[in-house]
PDB file of C-alpha atoms in Angstrom:
ATOM      1  CA  MET A  63      -3.144  39.199 -28.108  1.00 36.00           C
ATOM      2  CA  LYS A  64      -5.220  36.048 -28.255  1.00 40.00           C
ATOM      3  CA  SER A  65      -7.964  35.846 -30.869  1.00 40.00           C
ATOM      4  CA  ALA A  66     -11.656  35.940 -29.973  1.00 37.00           C
ATOM      5  CA  ALA A  67     -11.945  32.284 -31.013  1.00 36.00           C
ATOM      6  CA  LEU A  68      -9.180  31.266 -28.627  1.00 37.00           C
ATOM      7  CA  LEU A  69     -10.721  33.208 -25.753  1.00 38.00           C
ATOM      8  CA  SER A  70     -14.037  31.529 -26.502  1.00 38.00           C
ATOM      9  CA  ALA A  71     -12.353  28.124 -26.355  1.00 40.00           C
ATOM     10  CA  LEU A  72     -10.789  29.047 -23.036  1.00 38.00           C
ATOM     11  CA  ALA A  73     -14.102  30.124 -21.602  1.00 37.00           C
ATOM     12  CA  LEU A  74     -15.852  26.921 -22.651  1.00 36.00           C
ATOM     13  CA  SER A  75     -13.245  24.320 -21.899  1.00 41.00           C
ATOM     14  CA  LEU A  76     -11.196  25.250 -18.865  1.00 41.00           C
ATOM     15  CA  THR A  77     -13.703  24.158 -16.245  1.00 42.00           C
ATOM     16  CA  PRO A  78     -16.370  21.510 -16.756  1.00 39.00           C
ATOM     17  CA  SER A  79     -18.752  23.465 -14.536  1.00 37.00           C
ATOM     18  CA  ALA A  80     -18.504  26.468 -16.866  1.00 38.00           C
ATOM     19  CA  GLN A  81     -20.121  24.569 -19.740  1.00 37.00           C
ATOM     20  CA  PRO A  82     -23.872  24.271 -20.332  1.00 32.00           C
ATOM     21  CA  ALA A  83     -25.173  20.752 -19.764  1.00 32.00           C
ATOM     22  CA  SER A  84     -25.598  20.147 -23.491  1.00 30.00           C
ATOM     23  CA  ALA A  85     -21.941  21.051 -24.111  1.00 35.00           C
ATOM     24  CA  GLN A  86     -20.445  19.031 -21.288  1.00 42.00           C
ATOM     25  CA  VAL A  87     -17.541  16.836 -22.330  1.00 46.00           C
ATOM     26  CA  GLN A  88     -18.696  13.235 -22.047  1.00 49.00           C
ATOM     27  CA  ARG A  89     -16.616  11.015 -19.792  1.00 47.00           C
ATOM     28  CA  PRO A  90     -15.411   7.712 -21.210  1.00 54.00           C
ATOM     29  CA  SER A  91     -17.677   4.827 -20.185  1.00 65.00           C
ATOM     30  CA  THR A  92     -14.761   3.150 -18.385  1.00 81.00           C
ATOM     31  CA  VAL A  93     -14.433   5.965 -15.842  1.00 89.00           C
ATOM     32  CA  MET A  94     -15.749   5.226 -12.349  1.00 92.00           C
ATOM     33  CA  LEU A  95     -15.541   7.034  -9.025  1.00 92.00           C
ATOM     34  CA  GLN A  96     -12.533   5.901  -6.950  1.00 92.00           C
ATOM     35  CA  GLY A  97     -12.958   8.337  -4.056  1.00 89.00           C
ATOM     36  CA  ALA A  98     -10.058   9.384  -1.847  1.00 92.00           C
ATOM     37  CA  ASP A  99      -6.763   7.957  -3.058  1.00 95.00           C
ATOM     38  CA  PHE A 100      -3.099   8.171  -2.130  1.00 98.00           C
ATOM     39  CA  TYR A 101       0.175   6.439  -2.991  1.00 98.00           C
ATOM     40  CA  ARG A 102       3.293   6.506  -0.796  1.00 97.00           C
ATOM     41  CA  PHE A 103       6.915   6.067  -1.862  1.00 97.00           C
ATOM     42  CA  ARG A 104      10.361   7.087  -0.647  1.00 97.00           C
ATOM     43  CA  VAL A 105      12.962   9.459  -2.007  1.00 98.00           C
ATOM     44  CA  GLY A 106      16.061   8.837   0.074  1.00 97.00           C
ATOM     45  CA  ALA A 107      14.946   9.179   3.692  1.00 97.00           C
ATOM     46  CA  VAL A 108      11.833  11.205   2.812  1.00 98.00           C
ATOM     47  CA  THR A 109       8.324   9.820   2.433  1.00 98.00           C
ATOM     48  CA  VAL A 110       6.389  11.359  -0.449  1.00 98.00           C
ATOM     49  CA  THR A 111       2.672  10.719  -0.905  1.00 98.00           C
ATOM     50  CA  ALA A 112       0.787  11.322  -4.142  1.00 98.00           C
ATOM     51  CA  LEU A 113      -2.730  12.565  -3.369  1.00 98.00           C
ATOM     52  CA  SER A 114      -5.597  12.370  -5.837  1.00 98.00           C
ATOM     53  CA  ASP A 115      -7.863  15.369  -6.274  1.00 98.00           C
ATOM     54  CA  GLY A 116      -9.876  13.366  -8.810  1.00 97.00           C
ATOM     55  CA  THR A 117     -10.032  13.572 -12.591  1.00 96.00           C
ATOM     56  CA  VAL A 118     -11.708  15.769 -15.202  1.00 95.00           C
ATOM     57  CA  PRO A 119     -12.562  15.126 -18.866  1.00 94.00           C
ATOM     58  CA  GLN A 120     -10.620  17.081 -21.483  1.00 96.00           C
ATOM     59  CA  ASP A 121     -11.621  17.587 -25.117  1.00 97.00           C
ATOM     60  CA  LEU A 122      -8.221  17.653 -26.806  1.00 98.00           C
ATOM     61  CA  HIS A 123      -9.668  18.677 -30.162  1.00 98.00           C
ATOM     62  CA  THR A 124     -10.649  21.971 -28.520  1.00 98.00           C
ATOM     63  CA  LEU A 125      -7.677  22.400 -26.234  1.00 98.00           C
ATOM     64  CA  LEU A 126      -4.513  21.432 -28.142  1.00 98.00           C
ATOM     65  CA  ARG A 127      -2.607  23.718 -30.511  1.00 98.00           C
ATOM     66  CA  SER A 128       0.172  23.137 -33.091  1.00 98.00           C
ATOM     67  CA  THR A 129      -1.516  19.891 -34.127  1.00 98.00           C
ATOM     68  CA  THR A 130      -4.687  18.642 -35.801  1.00 98.00           C
ATOM     69  CA  ALA A 131      -7.558  16.509 -34.548  1.00 98.00           C
ATOM     70  CA  GLY A 132      -6.386  13.710 -36.842  1.00 98.00           C
ATOM     71  CA  ARG A 133      -2.824  13.747 -35.515  1.00 98.00           C
ATOM     72  CA  THR A 134      -4.095  13.909 -31.958  1.00 98.00           C
ATOM     73  CA  ASP A 135      -6.412  10.940 -32.495  1.00 98.00           C
ATOM     74  CA  ALA A 136      -3.628   8.884 -34.069  1.00 98.00           C
ATOM     75  CA  LEU A 137      -1.347   9.469 -31.077  1.00 98.00           C
ATOM     76  CA  LEU A 138      -4.185   8.698 -28.664  1.00 97.00           C
ATOM     77  CA  ARG A 139      -4.927   5.431 -30.490  1.00 97.00           C
ATOM     78  CA  ALA A 140      -1.267   4.457 -30.169  1.00 96.00           C
ATOM     79  CA  GLY A 141      -1.650   4.975 -26.415  1.00 95.00           C
ATOM     80  CA  PHE A 142      -4.932   2.988 -26.246  1.00 95.00           C
ATOM     81  CA  LEU A 143      -6.875   6.198 -25.591  1.00 96.00           C
ATOM     82  CA  SER A 144      -9.521   8.228 -27.367  1.00 96.00           C
ATOM     83  CA  ASN A 145     -10.817  11.770 -27.189  1.00 97.00           C
ATOM     84  CA  PRO A 146     -11.966  13.078 -24.736  1.00 96.00           C
ATOM     85  CA  VAL A 147      -9.306  11.941 -22.279  1.00 96.00           C
ATOM     86  CA  GLU A 148      -9.537  11.841 -18.511  1.00 95.00           C
ATOM     87  CA  ALA A 149      -6.935  14.092 -16.866  1.00 96.00           C
ATOM     88  CA  SER A 150      -5.732  13.400 -13.351  1.00 97.00           C
ATOM     89  CA  ILE A 151      -5.351  16.215 -10.842  1.00 98.00           C
ATOM     90  CA  ASN A 152      -2.515  15.175  -8.545  1.00 98.00           C
ATOM     91  CA  ALA A 153      -0.975  16.847  -5.518  1.00 98.00           C
ATOM     92  CA  PHE A 154       1.978  15.607  -3.485  1.00 98.00           C
ATOM     93  CA  LEU A 155       2.743  15.533   0.238  1.00 98.00           C
ATOM     94  CA  VAL A 156       6.376  15.642   1.419  1.00 98.00           C
ATOM     95  CA  GLN A 157       7.097  14.594   5.011  1.00 98.00           C
ATOM     96  CA  LEU A 158      10.225  16.404   6.208  1.00 98.00           C
ATOM     97  CA  PRO A 159      11.566  16.061   9.767  1.00 95.00           C
ATOM     98  CA  ASP A 160      10.036  19.336  10.970  1.00 95.00           C
ATOM     99  CA  ARG A 161       7.674  20.247   8.136  1.00 97.00           C
ATOM    100  CA  LEU A 162       4.725  18.836   6.251  1.00 98.00           C
ATOM    101  CA  VAL A 163       4.866  20.193   2.725  1.00 98.00           C
ATOM    102  CA  LEU A 164       2.099  20.074   0.112  1.00 98.00           C
ATOM    103  CA  VAL A 165       2.867  20.534  -3.581  1.00 98.00           C
ATOM    104  CA  ASP A 166      -0.261  22.053  -5.209  1.00 98.00           C
ATOM    105  CA  THR A 167      -3.794  21.860  -3.817  1.00 98.00           C
ATOM    106  CA  GLY A 168      -6.057  20.685  -6.637  1.00 97.00           C
ATOM    107  CA  SER A 169      -9.192  22.466  -7.814  1.00 96.00           C
ATOM    108  CA  GLY A 170     -11.165  22.718  -4.590  1.00 95.00           C
ATOM    109  CA  GLU A 171     -14.745  23.848  -5.210  1.00 92.00           C
ATOM    110  CA  LEU A 172     -14.003  25.706  -8.431  1.00 89.00           C
ATOM    111  CA  PHE A 173     -14.678  22.957 -10.988  1.00 90.00           C
ATOM    112  CA  GLY A 174     -18.090  22.177  -9.542  1.00 88.00           C
ATOM    113  CA  PRO A 175     -19.479  18.962  -8.034  1.00 87.00           C
ATOM    114  CA  GLY A 176     -17.931  15.731  -9.304  1.00 85.00           C
ATOM    115  CA  ASN A 177     -14.899  17.359 -10.935  1.00 90.00           C
ATOM    116  CA  GLY A 178     -11.842  17.337  -8.693  1.00 94.00           C
ATOM    117  CA  GLY A 179     -12.182  18.562  -5.125  1.00 95.00           C
ATOM    118  CA  LYS A 180     -11.023  15.330  -3.444  1.00 97.00           C
ATOM    119  CA  LEU A 181      -7.674  16.526  -2.068  1.00 97.00           C
ATOM    120  CA  VAL A 182      -8.695  16.975   1.569  1.00 98.00           C
ATOM    121  CA  ALA A 183     -10.388  13.555   1.608  1.00 97.00           C
ATOM    122  CA  SER A 184      -7.238  11.979   0.144  1.00 98.00           C
ATOM    123  CA  LEU A 185      -5.044  13.839   2.624  1.00 98.00           C
ATOM    124  CA  GLU A 186      -7.172  12.603   5.521  1.00 98.00           C
ATOM    125  CA  ALA A 187      -7.199   9.049   4.135  1.00 98.00           C
ATOM    126  CA  ALA A 188      -3.388   9.213   4.221  1.00 98.00           C
ATOM    127  CA  GLY A 189      -3.567  10.135   7.916  1.00 98.00           C
ATOM    128  CA  PHE A 190      -3.152  13.924   7.905  1.00 98.00           C
ATOM    129  CA  ARG A 191      -5.285  17.018   8.519  1.00 98.00           C
ATOM    130  CA  PRO A 192      -5.165  20.342   6.643  1.00 98.00           C
ATOM    131  CA  GLU A 193      -4.082  22.257   9.750  1.00 98.00           C
ATOM    132  CA  GLN A 194      -0.913  20.116   9.952  1.00 98.00           C
ATOM    133  CA  ILE A 195       0.418  21.455   6.638  1.00 98.00           C
ATOM    134  CA  THR A 196       3.259  23.914   7.252  1.00 98.00           C
ATOM    135  CA  ASP A 197       4.173  24.851   3.670  1.00 98.00           C
ATOM    136  CA  ILE A 198       2.431  24.768   0.290  1.00 98.00           C
ATOM    137  CA  LEU A 199       4.476  24.864  -2.914  1.00 98.00           C
ATOM    138  CA  ILE A 200       2.340  26.081  -5.819  1.00 98.00           C
ATOM    139  CA  THR A 201       3.769  25.106  -9.206  1.00 98.00           C
ATOM    140  CA  HIS A 202       1.699  27.886 -10.803  1.00 98.00           C
ATOM    141  CA  VAL A 203      -1.428  29.905 -10.145  1.00 98.00           C
ATOM    142  CA  HIS A 204      -4.042  28.037 -12.156  1.00 97.00           C
ATOM    143  CA  THR A 205      -7.373  26.939 -10.728  1.00 94.00           C
ATOM    144  CA  ASP A 206      -6.564  23.224 -10.618  1.00 96.00           C
ATOM    145  CA  HIS A 207      -3.430  23.908  -8.560  1.00 97.00           C
ATOM    146  CA  SER A 208      -4.496  26.748  -6.253  1.00 97.00           C
ATOM    147  CA  GLY A 209      -8.261  26.133  -6.095  1.00 97.00           C
ATOM    148  CA  GLY A 210      -7.950  23.904  -3.045  1.00 97.00           C
ATOM    149  CA  LEU A 211      -6.440  26.725  -0.994  1.00 98.00           C
ATOM    150  CA  VAL A 212      -9.872  27.976   0.047  1.00 97.00           C
ATOM    151  CA  ALA A 213     -13.322  26.615   0.845  1.00 96.00           C
ATOM    152  CA  GLY A 214     -16.307  28.845   1.420  1.00 93.00           C
ATOM    153  CA  GLY A 215     -14.002  31.852   1.138  1.00 91.00           C
ATOM    154  CA  ARG A 216     -11.809  30.702   4.048  1.00 96.00           C
ATOM    155  CA  ARG A 217      -8.246  29.371   4.046  1.00 98.00           C
ATOM    156  CA  VAL A 218      -8.233  25.556   4.154  1.00 98.00           C
ATOM    157  CA  PHE A 219      -4.599  25.387   5.323  1.00 98.00           C
ATOM    158  CA  ALA A 220      -4.693  27.921   8.140  1.00 97.00           C
ATOM    159  CA  ASN A 221      -1.140  27.281   9.382  1.00 98.00           C
ATOM    160  CA  ALA A 222       0.620  27.009   6.031  1.00 98.00           C
ATOM    161  CA  THR A 223       2.933  29.433   4.272  1.00 98.00           C
ATOM    162  CA  LEU A 224       2.331  29.587   0.529  1.00 98.00           C
ATOM    163  CA  HIS A 225       5.414  29.543  -1.728  1.00 98.00           C
ATOM    164  CA  VAL A 226       4.864  30.653  -5.331  1.00 98.00           C
ATOM    165  CA  GLY A 227       6.848  32.215  -8.148  1.00 98.00           C
ATOM    166  CA  GLN A 228       6.734  36.012  -7.806  1.00 98.00           C
ATOM    167  CA  PRO A 229       5.997  36.495 -11.536  1.00 98.00           C
ATOM    168  CA  ASP A 230       2.753  34.539 -11.095  1.00 98.00           C
ATOM    169  CA  LEU A 231       1.785  36.664  -8.087  1.00 98.00           C
ATOM    170  CA  ASP A 232       2.486  39.835 -10.058  1.00 98.00           C
ATOM    171  CA  PHE A 233       0.578  38.604 -13.104  1.00 98.00           C
ATOM    172  CA  PHE A 234      -2.501  36.914 -11.673  1.00 97.00           C
ATOM    173  CA  LEU A 235      -3.195  39.178  -8.697  1.00 97.00           C
ATOM    174  CA  ASP A 236      -3.481  42.206 -10.995  1.00 97.00           C
ATOM    175  CA  ALA A 237      -6.884  41.891 -12.712  1.00 95.00           C
ATOM    176  CA  GLY A 238      -5.827  44.523 -15.233  1.00 96.00           C
ATOM    177  CA  ASN A 239      -3.440  42.013 -16.782  1.00 97.00           C
ATOM    178  CA  ALA A 240      -6.431  40.194 -18.293  1.00 96.00           C
ATOM    179  CA  ALA A 241      -7.061  43.041 -20.724  1.00 95.00           C
ATOM    180  CA  ARG A 242      -3.366  43.740 -21.241  1.00 95.00           C
ATOM    181  CA  SER A 243      -2.485  40.121 -22.043  1.00 94.00           C
ATOM    182  CA  GLY A 244      -5.687  38.804 -23.642  1.00 94.00           C
ATOM    183  CA  TYR A 245      -5.664  35.904 -21.169  1.00 95.00           C
ATOM    184  CA  ALA A 246      -9.064  34.787 -19.870  1.00 94.00           C
ATOM    185  CA  PRO A 247     -10.322  37.029 -17.001  1.00 95.00           C
ATOM    186  CA  LYS A 248     -11.563  34.015 -15.016  1.00 95.00           C
ATOM    187  CA  TYR A 249      -7.962  33.087 -14.167  1.00 95.00           C
ATOM    188  CA  PHE A 250      -7.359  36.427 -12.498  1.00 97.00           C
ATOM    189  CA  GLU A 251     -10.682  36.339 -10.663  1.00 96.00           C
ATOM    190  CA  GLU A 252      -9.975  32.833  -9.348  1.00 96.00           C
ATOM    191  CA  ALA A 253      -6.396  33.698  -8.352  1.00 96.00           C
ATOM    192  CA  ILE A 254      -7.656  36.623  -6.300  1.00 96.00           C
ATOM    193  CA  LYS A 255     -10.275  34.338  -4.739  1.00 96.00           C
ATOM    194  CA  THR A 256      -7.792  31.600  -3.793  1.00 97.00           C
ATOM    195  CA  VAL A 257      -4.383  33.232  -3.251  1.00 97.00           C
ATOM    196  CA  LYS A 258      -5.249  36.676  -1.895  1.00 97.00           C
ATOM    197  CA  PRO A 259      -6.606  35.370   1.457  1.00 97.00           C
ATOM    198  CA  TYR A 260      -3.081  34.034   2.134  1.00 98.00           C
ATOM    199  CA  VAL A 261      -1.538  37.339   1.028  1.00 98.00           C
ATOM    200  CA  ASP A 262      -3.865  39.213   3.388  1.00 97.00           C
ATOM    201  CA  ALA A 263      -2.875  36.853   6.225  1.00 97.00           C
ATOM    202  CA  GLY A 264       0.836  37.447   5.595  1.00 98.00           C
ATOM    203  CA  LYS A 265       1.293  33.798   4.618  1.00 98.00           C
ATOM    204  CA  VAL A 266       2.760  34.132   1.099  1.00 98.00           C
ATOM    205  CA  ALA A 267       6.461  33.939   0.237  1.00 98.00           C
ATOM    206  CA  GLY A 268       7.216  34.751  -3.390  1.00 98.00           C
ATOM    207  CA  PHE A 269      10.508  33.842  -5.060  1.00 98.00           C
ATOM    208  CA  SER A 270      12.129  35.175  -8.216  1.00 96.00           C
ATOM    209  CA  GLY A 271      15.016  32.807  -8.864  1.00 91.00           C
ATOM    210  CA  THR A 272      16.447  29.441  -7.925  1.00 97.00           C
ATOM    211  CA  THR A 273      16.158  29.202  -4.163  1.00 97.00           C
ATOM    212  CA  GLU A 274      15.775  26.700  -1.341  1.00 98.00           C
ATOM    213  CA  VAL A 275      12.182  27.308  -0.247  1.00 98.00           C
ATOM    214  CA  VAL A 276      12.257  24.767   2.604  1.00 97.00           C
ATOM    215  CA  PRO A 277      15.194  22.633   3.778  1.00 96.00           C
ATOM    216  CA  GLY A 278      15.927  20.030   1.101  1.00 97.00           C
ATOM    217  CA  ILE A 279      13.588  21.466  -1.557  1.00 98.00           C
ATOM    218  CA  THR A 280      14.804  23.915  -4.210  1.00 98.00           C
ATOM    219  CA  ALA A 281      12.501  25.988  -6.423  1.00 98.00           C
ATOM    220  CA  SER A 282      13.386  27.104  -9.948  1.00 98.00           C
ATOM    221  CA  LEU A 283      11.376  29.170 -12.442  1.00 98.00           C
ATOM    222  CA  HIS A 284      10.461  27.848 -15.889  1.00 98.00           C
ATOM    223  CA  PRO A 285       8.134  30.454 -17.423  1.00 98.00           C
ATOM    224  CA  GLY A 286       5.929  29.691 -20.393  1.00 98.00           C
ATOM    225  CA  HIS A 287       2.822  27.907 -19.196  1.00 98.00           C
ATOM    226  CA  THR A 288       2.514  30.857 -16.811  1.00 98.00           C
ATOM    227  CA  PRO A 289       5.003  33.656 -16.081  1.00 98.00           C
ATOM    228  CA  GLY A 290       5.984  32.115 -12.739  1.00 98.00           C
ATOM    229  CA  SER A 291       5.704  28.394 -13.422  1.00 98.00           C
ATOM    230  CA  ALA A 292       8.077  26.543 -11.107  1.00 98.00           C
ATOM    231  CA  PHE A 293       9.755  23.199 -10.583  1.00 98.00           C
ATOM    232  CA  TYR A 294      10.462  21.985  -7.059  1.00 98.00           C
ATOM    233  CA  THR A 295      13.363  19.552  -6.555  1.00 98.00           C
ATOM    234  CA  LEU A 296      13.536  17.407  -3.425  1.00 98.00           C
ATOM    235  CA  GLU A 297      16.916  15.831  -2.635  1.00 98.00           C
ATOM    236  CA  SER A 298      17.632  13.277   0.090  1.00 98.00           C
ATOM    237  CA  GLU A 299      20.497  10.822   0.573  1.00 97.00           C
ATOM    238  CA  GLY A 300      21.668  11.126  -3.024  1.00 97.00           C
ATOM    239  CA  GLU A 301      18.171  10.657  -4.503  1.00 98.00           C
ATOM    240  CA  ARG A 302      15.875  13.305  -5.931  1.00 98.00           C
ATOM    241  CA  ILE A 303      12.466  13.923  -7.401  1.00 98.00           C
ATOM    242  CA  ILE A 304      11.386  16.919  -9.477  1.00 98.00           C
ATOM    243  CA  PHE A 305       7.819  18.205  -9.211  1.00 98.00           C
ATOM    244  CA  ILE A 306       7.420  19.569 -12.720  1.00 98.00           C
ATOM    245  CA  GLY A 307       4.034  21.293 -12.782  1.00 98.00           C
ATOM    246  CA  ASP A 308       2.211  21.670 -16.072  1.00 98.00           C
ATOM    247  CA  ILE A 309       4.964  21.252 -18.638  1.00 97.00           C
ATOM    248  CA  VAL A 310       2.903  18.265 -19.840  1.00 98.00           C
ATOM    249  CA  HIS A 311      -0.848  17.723 -19.836  1.00 98.00           C
ATOM    250  CA  VAL A 312      -1.282  14.706 -22.124  1.00 98.00           C
ATOM    251  CA  ALA A 313       1.644  12.281 -22.221  1.00 98.00           C
ATOM    252  CA  ALA A 314       0.294  10.301 -25.181  1.00 98.00           C
ATOM    253  CA  VAL A 315       0.441  13.440 -27.350  1.00 98.00           C
ATOM    254  CA  GLN A 316       3.023  15.806 -25.877  1.00 98.00           C
ATOM    255  CA  MET A 317       5.713  13.239 -25.087  1.00 98.00           C
ATOM    256  CA  PRO A 318       6.147  12.135 -28.707  1.00 98.00           C
ATOM    257  CA  ARG A 319       5.318  15.665 -29.948  1.00 98.00           C
ATOM    258  CA  PRO A 320       6.663  18.211 -27.405  1.00 98.00           C
ATOM    259  CA  GLU A 321       5.842  21.076 -29.766  1.00 98.00           C
ATOM    260  CA  VAL A 322       2.108  20.541 -29.166  1.00 98.00           C
ATOM    261  CA  THR A 323       0.791  23.245 -26.854  1.00 98.00           C
ATOM    262  CA  ILE A 324      -2.482  23.807 -25.019  1.00 98.00           C
ATOM    263  CA  VAL A 325      -4.808  26.789 -24.735  1.00 97.00           C
ATOM    264  CA  TYR A 326      -3.964  27.131 -21.045  1.00 96.00           C
ATOM    265  CA  ASP A 327      -0.411  28.291 -21.927  1.00 97.00           C
ATOM    266  CA  VAL A 328       0.155  32.008 -21.355  1.00 97.00           C
ATOM    267  CA  ASP A 329       3.131  31.903 -23.762  1.00 97.00           C
ATOM    268  CA  PRO A 330       2.771  28.794 -25.961  1.00 98.00           C
ATOM    269  CA  GLY A 331       6.128  29.155 -27.710  1.00 98.00           C
ATOM    270  CA  GLN A 332       8.022  29.464 -24.456  1.00 98.00           C
ATOM    271  CA  ALA A 333       6.008  26.616 -22.921  1.00 98.00           C
ATOM    272  CA  ALA A 334       6.960  24.314 -25.814  1.00 98.00           C
ATOM    273  CA  ALA A 335      10.631  25.300 -25.517  1.00 98.00           C
ATOM    274  CA  VAL A 336      10.614  24.528 -21.772  1.00 98.00           C
ATOM    275  CA  ARG A 337       8.977  21.163 -22.437  1.00 98.00           C
ATOM    276  CA  LYS A 338      11.534  20.172 -25.082  1.00 98.00           C
ATOM    277  CA  SER A 339      14.578  21.155 -23.023  1.00 98.00           C
ATOM    278  CA  SER A 340      13.172  19.657 -19.817  1.00 98.00           C
ATOM    279  CA  PHE A 341      12.261  16.324 -21.413  1.00 98.00           C
ATOM    280  CA  ALA A 342      15.775  16.086 -22.856  1.00 98.00           C
ATOM    281  CA  GLU A 343      17.287  16.802 -19.434  1.00 98.00           C
ATOM    282  CA  PHE A 344      14.998  14.364 -17.591  1.00 98.00           C
ATOM    283  CA  ALA A 345      15.763  11.581 -20.070  1.00 98.00           C
ATOM    284  CA  ARG A 346      19.503  12.231 -19.984  1.00 98.00           C
ATOM    285  CA  ASP A 347      19.621  12.299 -16.175  1.00 98.00           C
ATOM    286  CA  ARG A 348      17.131   9.452 -15.659  1.00 98.00           C
ATOM    287  CA  ALA A 349      15.329  11.857 -13.331  1.00 98.00           C
ATOM    288  CA  LEU A 350      12.329  10.850 -11.254  1.00 98.00           C
ATOM    289  CA  VAL A 351       9.525  13.330 -11.923  1.00 98.00           C
ATOM    290  CA  ALA A 352       6.075  13.984 -10.503  1.00 98.00           C
ATOM    291  CA  ALA A 353       3.422  15.601 -12.688  1.00 98.00           C
ATOM    292  CA  PRO A 354      -0.005  16.957 -11.726  1.00 98.00           C
ATOM    293  CA  HIS A 355      -1.913  15.757 -14.803  1.00 98.00           C
ATOM    294  CA  LEU A 356      -0.378  12.433 -15.753  1.00 97.00           C
ATOM    295  CA  PRO A 357      -2.403   9.375 -14.694  1.00 97.00           C
ATOM    296  CA  PHE A 358      -2.388   9.010 -10.904  1.00 98.00           C
ATOM    297  CA  PRO A 359      -0.019   8.857  -9.117  1.00 98.00           C
ATOM    298  CA  GLY A 360       1.763  10.801 -11.888  1.00 98.00           C
ATOM    299  CA  VAL A 361       5.257   9.681 -10.859  1.00 98.00           C
ATOM    300  CA  GLY A 362       7.819   8.149 -13.191  1.00 98.00           C
ATOM    301  CA  HIS A 363      10.599   8.730 -15.701  1.00 98.00           C
ATOM    302  CA  VAL A 364      10.968  10.196 -19.186  1.00 98.00           C
ATOM    303  CA  ARG A 365      12.855   8.230 -21.812  1.00 98.00           C
ATOM    304  CA  THR A 366      13.846   9.039 -25.370  1.00 98.00           C
ATOM    305  CA  VAL A 367      11.968   7.192 -28.121  1.00 97.00           C
ATOM    306  CA  GLY A 368      12.999   8.114 -31.665  1.00 96.00           C
ATOM    307  CA  THR A 369      12.724  11.887 -32.034  1.00 95.00           C
ATOM    308  CA  GLY A 370      10.347  12.155 -29.075  1.00 97.00           C
ATOM    309  CA  TYR A 371       9.840  10.849 -25.577  1.00 98.00           C
ATOM    310  CA  GLU A 372       7.762   8.438 -23.530  1.00 98.00           C
ATOM    311  CA  PHE A 373       6.580   8.467 -19.910  1.00 98.00           C
ATOM    312  CA  VAL A 374       7.407   5.365 -17.845  1.00 98.00           C
ATOM    313  CA  PRO A 375       5.402   5.162 -14.580  1.00 98.00           C
ATOM    314  CA  VAL A 376       7.103   4.001 -11.397  1.00 97.00           C
ATOM    315  CA  ASP A 377       6.771   0.352 -10.456  1.00 95.00           C
ATOM    316  CA  TYR A 378       3.872  -0.161  -8.034  1.00 94.00           C
ATOM    317  CA  GLY A 379       4.710  -1.311  -4.503  1.00 92.00           C
ATOM    318  CA  ASN A 380       2.433  -2.335  -1.639  1.00 93.00           C
ATOM    319  CA  ARG A 381       4.378  -3.940   1.230  1.00 91.00           C
ATOM    320  CA  ASP A 382       6.553  -2.896   4.158  1.00 86.00           C
ATOM    321  CA  ALA A 383      10.063  -3.154   2.699  1.00 80.00           C
ATOM    322  CA  ARG A 384      11.918  -1.612   5.653  1.00 75.00           C
TER     323      ARG A 384
END
């Protein structure tokens, strides 16, 4: 059971809009509005597009666990950052021959004006419309990943089937689990608001193990951050990319110190164990990964540095290389 202090921290810090004006996390002075944004790249024969849902400020002194404010600040300084940090909210579009697949949907309206909510604009800037999406792969049922599923109480992606780990469906769509687990009730309320319309429309496909959810993309469960947290691995022509969800929120801190957890974790110990084993695997295999909260576009590699790790973003490209 989480302590009252932890639940209070969750209530105050998970969504900027939930805080009173006087308690709002101040954005760094360098942050400016970019608007709709996207970045295309290829994995084998498949075009993948990173889509920006915007950014939100995060007070790491409030949010991080298994560390201290001093240790956090020292790691941030080493990465030329300071608290609070600006966290990206990234989604990813995968163009398959007969499907248009979206990985996560951002926060939608749920973080309030100015905080996230730019996914549809970014999708349209990239040349696509919400009704063209055939499948949505949710890495886990948290507001900044499933919030964009609805707008004004209606499904944004009317023709899409939602794929999500069955343990997350079982956990978050049962409001009684808030009291049983000690996890903040707002998560259950928002899951019912965003996911249930797709359940009611018969447009949800849950999975409980490693399975090919659409041709060329395999889902696997990695519980810890949430009970049904999932990776999605796209493979094409001998190349692959792994969409890793929220196993990392702040690269400057959690890459060198994978044991550092965050209040959003349902099971912090399991989340840290998944992070450690996954980072080791990604570094060993030189895997290309895509992460929702690393600086946009959130795509790159993990390499070993001493006893920890470091994120190396992909090289930027902007020309027709065909």
